[in-house]
XYZ file of N, CA, C and O in Angstrom:
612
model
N 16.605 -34.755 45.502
C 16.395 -33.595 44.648
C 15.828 -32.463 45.516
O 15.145 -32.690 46.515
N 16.061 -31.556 45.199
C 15.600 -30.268 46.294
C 14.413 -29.818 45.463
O 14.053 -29.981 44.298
N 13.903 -29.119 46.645
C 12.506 -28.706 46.462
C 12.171 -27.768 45.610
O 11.028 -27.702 45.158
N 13.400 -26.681 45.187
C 12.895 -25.560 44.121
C 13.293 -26.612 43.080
O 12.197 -26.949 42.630
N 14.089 -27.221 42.533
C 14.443 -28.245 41.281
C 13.050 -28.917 40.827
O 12.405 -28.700 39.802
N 12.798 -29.731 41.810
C 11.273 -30.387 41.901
C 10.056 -29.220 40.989
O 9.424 -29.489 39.968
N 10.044 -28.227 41.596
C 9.081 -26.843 41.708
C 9.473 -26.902 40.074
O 8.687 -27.401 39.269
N 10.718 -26.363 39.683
C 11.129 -26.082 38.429
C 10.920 -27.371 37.335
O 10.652 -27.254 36.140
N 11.023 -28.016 37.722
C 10.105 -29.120 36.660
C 8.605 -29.875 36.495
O 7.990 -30.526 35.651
N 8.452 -29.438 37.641
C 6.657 -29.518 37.299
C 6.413 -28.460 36.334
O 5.846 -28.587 35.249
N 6.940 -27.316 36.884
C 6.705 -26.183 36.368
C 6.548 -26.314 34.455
O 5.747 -26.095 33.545
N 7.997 -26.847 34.725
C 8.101 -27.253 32.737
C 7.222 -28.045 31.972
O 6.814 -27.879 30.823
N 6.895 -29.327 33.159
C 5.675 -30.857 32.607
C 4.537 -29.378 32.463
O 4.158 -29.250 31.299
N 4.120 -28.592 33.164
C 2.613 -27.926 32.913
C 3.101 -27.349 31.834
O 2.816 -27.927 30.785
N 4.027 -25.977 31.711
C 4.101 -25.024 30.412
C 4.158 -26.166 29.380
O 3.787 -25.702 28.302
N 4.532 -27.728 29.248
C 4.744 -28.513 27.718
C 3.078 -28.685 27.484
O 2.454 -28.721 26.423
N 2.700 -28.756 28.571
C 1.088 -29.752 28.435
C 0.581 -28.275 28.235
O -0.074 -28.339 27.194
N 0.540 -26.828 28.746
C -0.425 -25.872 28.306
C 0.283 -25.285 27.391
O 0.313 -24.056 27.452
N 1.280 -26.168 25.958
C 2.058 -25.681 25.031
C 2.292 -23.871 25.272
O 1.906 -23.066 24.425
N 2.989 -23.449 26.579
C 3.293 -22.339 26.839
C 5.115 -22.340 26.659
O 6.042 -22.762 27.351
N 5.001 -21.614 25.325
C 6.558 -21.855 24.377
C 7.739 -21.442 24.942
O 8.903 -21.841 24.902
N 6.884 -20.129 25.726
C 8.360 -18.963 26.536
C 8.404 -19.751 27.412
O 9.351 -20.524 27.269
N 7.588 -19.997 28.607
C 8.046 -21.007 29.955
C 8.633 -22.146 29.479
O 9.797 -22.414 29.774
N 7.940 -22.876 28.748
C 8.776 -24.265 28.808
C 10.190 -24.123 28.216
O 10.842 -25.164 28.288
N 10.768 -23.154 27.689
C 12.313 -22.898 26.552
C 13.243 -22.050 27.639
O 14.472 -22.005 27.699
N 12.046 -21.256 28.653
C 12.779 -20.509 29.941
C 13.554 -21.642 30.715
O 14.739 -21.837 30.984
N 12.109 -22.452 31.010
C 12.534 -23.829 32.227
C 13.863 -24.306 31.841
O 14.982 -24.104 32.314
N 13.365 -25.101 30.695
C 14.351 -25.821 30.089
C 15.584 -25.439 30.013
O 16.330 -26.406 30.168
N 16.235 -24.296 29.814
C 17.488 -23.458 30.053
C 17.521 -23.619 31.062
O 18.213 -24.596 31.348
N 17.066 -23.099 31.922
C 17.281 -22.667 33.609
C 17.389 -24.458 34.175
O 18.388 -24.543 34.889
N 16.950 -25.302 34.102
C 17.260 -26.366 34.258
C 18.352 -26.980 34.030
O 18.928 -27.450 35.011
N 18.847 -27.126 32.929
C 19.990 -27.208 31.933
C 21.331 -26.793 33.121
O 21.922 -27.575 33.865
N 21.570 -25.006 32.942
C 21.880 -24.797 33.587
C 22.313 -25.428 35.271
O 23.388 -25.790 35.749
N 21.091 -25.352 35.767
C 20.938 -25.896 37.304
C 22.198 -27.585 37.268
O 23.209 -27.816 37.931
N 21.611 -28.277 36.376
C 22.150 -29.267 35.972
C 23.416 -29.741 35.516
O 23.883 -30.877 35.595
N 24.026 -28.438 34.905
C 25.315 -28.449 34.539
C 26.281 -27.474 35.668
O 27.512 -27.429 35.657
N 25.349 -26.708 36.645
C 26.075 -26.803 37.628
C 26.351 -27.835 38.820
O 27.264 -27.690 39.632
N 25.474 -28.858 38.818
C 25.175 -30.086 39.457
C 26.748 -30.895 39.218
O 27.605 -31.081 40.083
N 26.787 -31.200 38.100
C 27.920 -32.065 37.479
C 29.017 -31.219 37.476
O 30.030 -31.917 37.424
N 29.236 -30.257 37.502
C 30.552 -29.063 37.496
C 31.499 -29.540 38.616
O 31.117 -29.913 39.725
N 32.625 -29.490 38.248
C 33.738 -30.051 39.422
C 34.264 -31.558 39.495
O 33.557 -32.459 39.045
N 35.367 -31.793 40.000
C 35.371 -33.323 40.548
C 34.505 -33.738 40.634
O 34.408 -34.431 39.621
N 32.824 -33.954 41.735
C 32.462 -34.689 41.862
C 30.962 -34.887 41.468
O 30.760 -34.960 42.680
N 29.673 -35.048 40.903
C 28.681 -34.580 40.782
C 28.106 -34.737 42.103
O 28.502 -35.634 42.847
N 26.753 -33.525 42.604
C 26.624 -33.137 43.961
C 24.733 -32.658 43.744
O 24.194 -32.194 42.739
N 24.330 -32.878 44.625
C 22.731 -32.408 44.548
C 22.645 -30.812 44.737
O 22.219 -30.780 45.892
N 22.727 -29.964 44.490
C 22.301 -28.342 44.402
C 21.530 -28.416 46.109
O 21.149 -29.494 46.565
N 21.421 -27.317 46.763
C 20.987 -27.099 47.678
C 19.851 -25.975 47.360
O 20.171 -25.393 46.323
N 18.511 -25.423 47.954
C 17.421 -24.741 47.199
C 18.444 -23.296 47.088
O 18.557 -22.691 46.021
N 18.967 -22.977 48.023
C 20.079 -21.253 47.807
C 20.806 -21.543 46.598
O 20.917 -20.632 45.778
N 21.386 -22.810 46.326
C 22.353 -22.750 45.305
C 21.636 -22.639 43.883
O 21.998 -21.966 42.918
N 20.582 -23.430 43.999
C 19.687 -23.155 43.054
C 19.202 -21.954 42.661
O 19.278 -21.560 41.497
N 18.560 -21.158 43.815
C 18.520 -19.693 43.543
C 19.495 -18.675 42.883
O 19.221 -17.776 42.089
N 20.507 -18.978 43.321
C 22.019 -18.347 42.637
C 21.829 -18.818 40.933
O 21.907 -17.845 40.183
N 21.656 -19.803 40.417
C 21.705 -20.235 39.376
C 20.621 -19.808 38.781
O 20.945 -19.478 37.640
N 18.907 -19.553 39.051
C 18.272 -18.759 38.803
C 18.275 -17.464 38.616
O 17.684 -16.840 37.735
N 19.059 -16.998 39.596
C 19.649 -15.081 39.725
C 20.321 -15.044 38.866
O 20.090 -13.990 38.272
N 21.499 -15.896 38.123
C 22.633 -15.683 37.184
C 21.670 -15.906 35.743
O 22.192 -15.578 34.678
N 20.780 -16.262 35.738
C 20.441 -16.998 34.386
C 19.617 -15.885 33.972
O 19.466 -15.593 32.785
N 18.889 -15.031 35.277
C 17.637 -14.089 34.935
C 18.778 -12.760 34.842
O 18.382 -11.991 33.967
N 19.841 -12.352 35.368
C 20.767 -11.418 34.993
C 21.364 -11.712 33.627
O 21.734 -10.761 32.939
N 21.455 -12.643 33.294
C 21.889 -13.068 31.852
C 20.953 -12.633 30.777
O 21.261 -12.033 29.748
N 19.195 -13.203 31.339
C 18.375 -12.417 29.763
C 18.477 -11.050 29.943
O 18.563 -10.361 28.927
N 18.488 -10.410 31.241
C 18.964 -8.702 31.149
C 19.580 -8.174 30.393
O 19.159 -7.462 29.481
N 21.228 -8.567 30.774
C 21.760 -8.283 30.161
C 21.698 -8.598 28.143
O 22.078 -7.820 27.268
N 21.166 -9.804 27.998
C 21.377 -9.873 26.443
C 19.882 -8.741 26.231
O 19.799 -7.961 25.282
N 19.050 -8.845 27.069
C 17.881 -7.971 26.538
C 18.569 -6.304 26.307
O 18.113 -5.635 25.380
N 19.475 -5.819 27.045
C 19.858 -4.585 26.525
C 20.884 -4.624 25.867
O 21.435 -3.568 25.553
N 21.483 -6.042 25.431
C 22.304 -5.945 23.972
C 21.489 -6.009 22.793
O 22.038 -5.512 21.810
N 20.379 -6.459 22.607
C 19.814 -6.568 21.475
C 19.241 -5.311 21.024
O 19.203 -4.966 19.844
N 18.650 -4.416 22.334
C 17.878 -3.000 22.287
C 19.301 -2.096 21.728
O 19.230 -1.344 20.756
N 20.090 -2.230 22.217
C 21.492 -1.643 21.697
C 21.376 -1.718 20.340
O 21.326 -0.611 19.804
N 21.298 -2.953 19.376
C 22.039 -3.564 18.593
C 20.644 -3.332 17.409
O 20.766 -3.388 16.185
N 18.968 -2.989 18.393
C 17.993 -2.567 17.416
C 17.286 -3.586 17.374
O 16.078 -3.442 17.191
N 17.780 -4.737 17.514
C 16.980 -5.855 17.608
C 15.809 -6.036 19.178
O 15.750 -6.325 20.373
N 15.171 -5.660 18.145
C 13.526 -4.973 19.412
C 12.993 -6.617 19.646
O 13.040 -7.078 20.787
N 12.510 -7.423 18.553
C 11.857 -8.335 19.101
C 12.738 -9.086 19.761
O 12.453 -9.124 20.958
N 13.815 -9.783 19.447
C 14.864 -10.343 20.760
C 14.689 -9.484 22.007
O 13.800 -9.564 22.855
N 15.506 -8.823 21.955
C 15.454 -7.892 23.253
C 14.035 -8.198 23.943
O 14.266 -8.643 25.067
N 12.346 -8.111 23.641
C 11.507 -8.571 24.407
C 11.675 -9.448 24.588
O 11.811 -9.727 25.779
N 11.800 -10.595 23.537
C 12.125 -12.048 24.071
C 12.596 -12.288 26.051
O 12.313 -12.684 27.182
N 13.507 -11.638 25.100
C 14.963 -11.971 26.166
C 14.093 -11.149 28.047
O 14.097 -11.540 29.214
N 13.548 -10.031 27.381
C 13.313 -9.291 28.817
C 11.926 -9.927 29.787
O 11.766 -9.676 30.981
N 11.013 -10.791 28.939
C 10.242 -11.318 29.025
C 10.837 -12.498 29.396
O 10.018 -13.024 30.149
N 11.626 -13.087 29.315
C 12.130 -14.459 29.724
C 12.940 -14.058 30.887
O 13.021 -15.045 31.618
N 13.558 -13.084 31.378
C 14.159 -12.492 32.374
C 12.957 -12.294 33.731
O 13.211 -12.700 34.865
N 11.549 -11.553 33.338
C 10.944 -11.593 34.293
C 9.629 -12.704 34.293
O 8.552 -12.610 34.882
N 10.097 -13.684 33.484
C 9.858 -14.892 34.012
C 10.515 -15.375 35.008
O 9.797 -15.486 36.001
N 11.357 -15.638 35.128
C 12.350 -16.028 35.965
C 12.292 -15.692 37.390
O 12.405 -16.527 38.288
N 12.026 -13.856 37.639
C 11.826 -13.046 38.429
C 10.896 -13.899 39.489
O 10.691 -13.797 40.699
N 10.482 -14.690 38.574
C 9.119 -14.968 39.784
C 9.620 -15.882 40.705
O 8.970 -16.018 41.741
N 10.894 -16.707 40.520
C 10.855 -17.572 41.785
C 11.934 -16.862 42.349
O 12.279 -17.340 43.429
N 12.639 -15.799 41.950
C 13.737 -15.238 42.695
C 12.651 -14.409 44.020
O 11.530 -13.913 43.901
N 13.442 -14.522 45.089
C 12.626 -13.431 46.360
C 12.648 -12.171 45.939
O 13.325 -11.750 45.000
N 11.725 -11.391 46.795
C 11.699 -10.064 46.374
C 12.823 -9.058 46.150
O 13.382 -9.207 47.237
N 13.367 -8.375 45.680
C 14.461 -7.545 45.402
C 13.999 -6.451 46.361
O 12.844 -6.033 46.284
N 15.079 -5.850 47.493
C 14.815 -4.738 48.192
C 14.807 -3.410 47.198
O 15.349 -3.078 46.143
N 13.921 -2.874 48.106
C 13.985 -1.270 47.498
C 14.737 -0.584 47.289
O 15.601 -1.032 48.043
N 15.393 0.644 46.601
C 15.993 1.604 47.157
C 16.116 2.157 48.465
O 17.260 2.115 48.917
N 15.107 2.742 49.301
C 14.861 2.757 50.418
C 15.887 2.092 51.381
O 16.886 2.415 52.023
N 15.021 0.854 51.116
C 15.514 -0.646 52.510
C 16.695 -0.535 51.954
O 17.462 -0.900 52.846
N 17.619 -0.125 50.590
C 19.205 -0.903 50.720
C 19.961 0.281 51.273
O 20.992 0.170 51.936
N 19.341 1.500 50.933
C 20.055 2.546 51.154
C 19.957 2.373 52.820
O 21.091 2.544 53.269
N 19.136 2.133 53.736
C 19.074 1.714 54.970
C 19.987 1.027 55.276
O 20.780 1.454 56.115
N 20.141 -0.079 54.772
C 21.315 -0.981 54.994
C 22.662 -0.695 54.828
O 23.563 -1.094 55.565
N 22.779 0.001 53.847
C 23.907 0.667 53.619
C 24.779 1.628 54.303
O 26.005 1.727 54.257
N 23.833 2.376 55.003
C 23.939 3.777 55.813
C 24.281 2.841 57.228
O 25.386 3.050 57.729
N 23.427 1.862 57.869
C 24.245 1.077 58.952
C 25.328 0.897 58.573
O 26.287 1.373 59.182
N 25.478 0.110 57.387
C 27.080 -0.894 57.385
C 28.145 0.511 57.511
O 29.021 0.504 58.376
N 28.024 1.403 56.805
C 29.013 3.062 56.906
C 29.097 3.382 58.342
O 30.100 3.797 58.922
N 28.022 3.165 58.817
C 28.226 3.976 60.655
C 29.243 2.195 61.115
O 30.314 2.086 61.711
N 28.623 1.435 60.718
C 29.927 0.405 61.538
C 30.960 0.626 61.057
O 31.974 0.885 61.707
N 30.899 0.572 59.981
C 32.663 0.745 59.301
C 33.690 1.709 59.992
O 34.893 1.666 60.251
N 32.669 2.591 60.169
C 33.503 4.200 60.437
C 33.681 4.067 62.072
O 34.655 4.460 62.714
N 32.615 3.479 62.538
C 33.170 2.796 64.382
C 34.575 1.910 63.994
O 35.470 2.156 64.804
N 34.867 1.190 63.216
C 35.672 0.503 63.146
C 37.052 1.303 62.666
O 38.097 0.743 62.996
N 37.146 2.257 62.099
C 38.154 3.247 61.981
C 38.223 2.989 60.735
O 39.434 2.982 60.515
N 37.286 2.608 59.052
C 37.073 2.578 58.220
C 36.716 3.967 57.397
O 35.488 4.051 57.390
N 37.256 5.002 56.755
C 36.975 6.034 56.266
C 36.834 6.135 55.096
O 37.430 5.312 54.401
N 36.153 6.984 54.554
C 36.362 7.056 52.736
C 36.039 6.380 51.919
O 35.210 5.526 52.229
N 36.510 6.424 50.540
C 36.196 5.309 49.417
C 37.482 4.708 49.646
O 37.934 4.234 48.604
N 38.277 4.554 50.710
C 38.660 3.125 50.991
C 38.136 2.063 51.955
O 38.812 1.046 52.114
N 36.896 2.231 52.659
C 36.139 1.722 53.384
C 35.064 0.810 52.689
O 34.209 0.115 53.238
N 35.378 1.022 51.018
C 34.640 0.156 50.504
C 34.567 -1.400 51.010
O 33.853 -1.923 51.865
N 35.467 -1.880 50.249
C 35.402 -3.282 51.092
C 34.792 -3.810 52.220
O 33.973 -4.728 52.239
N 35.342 -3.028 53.391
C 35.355 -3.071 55.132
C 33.392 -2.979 54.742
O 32.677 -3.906 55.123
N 32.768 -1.729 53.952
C 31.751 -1.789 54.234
C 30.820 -3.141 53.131
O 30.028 -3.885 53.710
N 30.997 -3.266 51.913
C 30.885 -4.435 51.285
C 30.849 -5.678 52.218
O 29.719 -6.077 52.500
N 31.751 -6.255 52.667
C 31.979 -7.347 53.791
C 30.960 -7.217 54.757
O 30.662 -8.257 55.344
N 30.406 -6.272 55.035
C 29.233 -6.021 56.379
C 27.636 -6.007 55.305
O 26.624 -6.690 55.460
N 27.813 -5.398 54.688
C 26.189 -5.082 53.575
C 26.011 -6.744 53.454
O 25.194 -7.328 54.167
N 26.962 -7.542 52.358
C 26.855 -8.740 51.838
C 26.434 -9.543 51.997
O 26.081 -10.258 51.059
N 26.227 -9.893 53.338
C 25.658 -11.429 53.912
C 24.236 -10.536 54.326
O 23.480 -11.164 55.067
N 23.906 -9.539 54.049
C 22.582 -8.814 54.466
C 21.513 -8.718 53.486
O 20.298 -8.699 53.684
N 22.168 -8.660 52.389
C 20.946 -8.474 50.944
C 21.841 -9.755 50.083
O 22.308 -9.393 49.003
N 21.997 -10.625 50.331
C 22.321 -11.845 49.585
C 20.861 -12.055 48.541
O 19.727 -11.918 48.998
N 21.027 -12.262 47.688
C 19.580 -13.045 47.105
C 18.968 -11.389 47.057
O 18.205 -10.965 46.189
N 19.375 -10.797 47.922
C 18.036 -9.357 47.406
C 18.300 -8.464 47.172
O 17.728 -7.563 47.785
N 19.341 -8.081 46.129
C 19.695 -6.864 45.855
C 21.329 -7.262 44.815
O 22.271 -8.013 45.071
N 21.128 -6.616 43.963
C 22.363 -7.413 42.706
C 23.682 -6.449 43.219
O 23.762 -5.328 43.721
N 24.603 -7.426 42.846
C 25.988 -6.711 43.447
C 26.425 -5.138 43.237
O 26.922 -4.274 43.960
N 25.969 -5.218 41.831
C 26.066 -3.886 41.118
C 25.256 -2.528 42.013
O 25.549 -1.396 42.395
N 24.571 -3.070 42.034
C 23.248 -1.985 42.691
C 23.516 -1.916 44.172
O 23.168 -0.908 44.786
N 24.041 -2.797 44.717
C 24.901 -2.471 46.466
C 26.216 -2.242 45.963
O 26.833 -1.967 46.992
N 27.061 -2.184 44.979
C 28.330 -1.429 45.231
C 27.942 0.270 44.762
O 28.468 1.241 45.306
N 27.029 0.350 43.768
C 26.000 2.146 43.700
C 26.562 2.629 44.811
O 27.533 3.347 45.049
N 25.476 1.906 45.645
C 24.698 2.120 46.912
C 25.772 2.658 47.894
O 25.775 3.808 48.334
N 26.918 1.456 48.262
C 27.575 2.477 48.789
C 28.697 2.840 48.525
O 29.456 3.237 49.409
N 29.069 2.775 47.144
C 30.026 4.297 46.433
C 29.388 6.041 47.119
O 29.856 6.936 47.823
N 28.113 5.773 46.405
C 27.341 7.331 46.770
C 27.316 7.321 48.384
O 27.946 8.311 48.756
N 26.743 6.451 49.687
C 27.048 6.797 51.049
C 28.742 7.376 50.811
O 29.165 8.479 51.155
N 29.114 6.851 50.485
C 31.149 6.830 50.895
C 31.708 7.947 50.322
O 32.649 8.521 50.870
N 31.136 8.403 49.059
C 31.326 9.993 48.864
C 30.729 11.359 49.216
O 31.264 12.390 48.808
């Protein structure tokens, strides 16, 4: 069993024993999850701690997103629910880069691209492919394709 899995179920044995309702119903999902990506596929397979993280990142982008469907939809106390169970989550994901640091990153991957004879907003990709393996885990896809739409125009 890997070590954030481990982490994530102690985590749950304490929130049941300090009857803490949001953590232990957070865990328990996010576990679930973890678990049913475990068994997913031909063969069942032990999660690795990154893969785990991915499954944490997808689950805490998930109460986001339903948290600004419910604010949409008026439904205020869901929507906290949901946004509150989102930055629960937050806590074992690594830090999310700044604006700053991605726009940094970004502005390199454009000067390589453009060494590479990459121009324009068709250099997306070429520059995507260089950013990607750089803010993995720290920075959501959405918010690095922003990032460098605006460098590229």
């Amino acid at each position: 069993m890997t070590t954030l899995k481990a982490k994530l179920q102690e985590d749950l044995t304490t929130a049941i024993k300090a009857r803490d309702e949001l953590a232990s119903s957070t865990l328990r999902l996010t576990l679930s999850a973890v678990t049913k990506e475990e068994v997913a596929g031909k063969e069942a397979r032990v999660l690795s701690d990154d893969e785990v993280l991915k499954v944490i990142a997808k689950e805490a982008k998930k109460r986001r997103e339903a948290a600004e469907a419910f604010a949409q939809g008026g439904r205020d106390e869901q929507a906290a629910r949901e946004t509150a169970e989102g930055e629960f989550l937050d806590a074992y994901l690594p830090k999310q880069l700044g604006d700053d640091e991605l726009d940094a990153i970004v502005a390199a991957a454009v000067e390589e691209a453009r060494a590479a004879g990459a121009e324009g907003p068709r250099a997306m990709g070429a520059v995507m492919k260089i950013v990607n393996p750089k803010v993995a885990g720290l920075a959501e896809g959405g918010r690095v394709a922003a990032a460098v739409k605006k460098q590229l125009s």
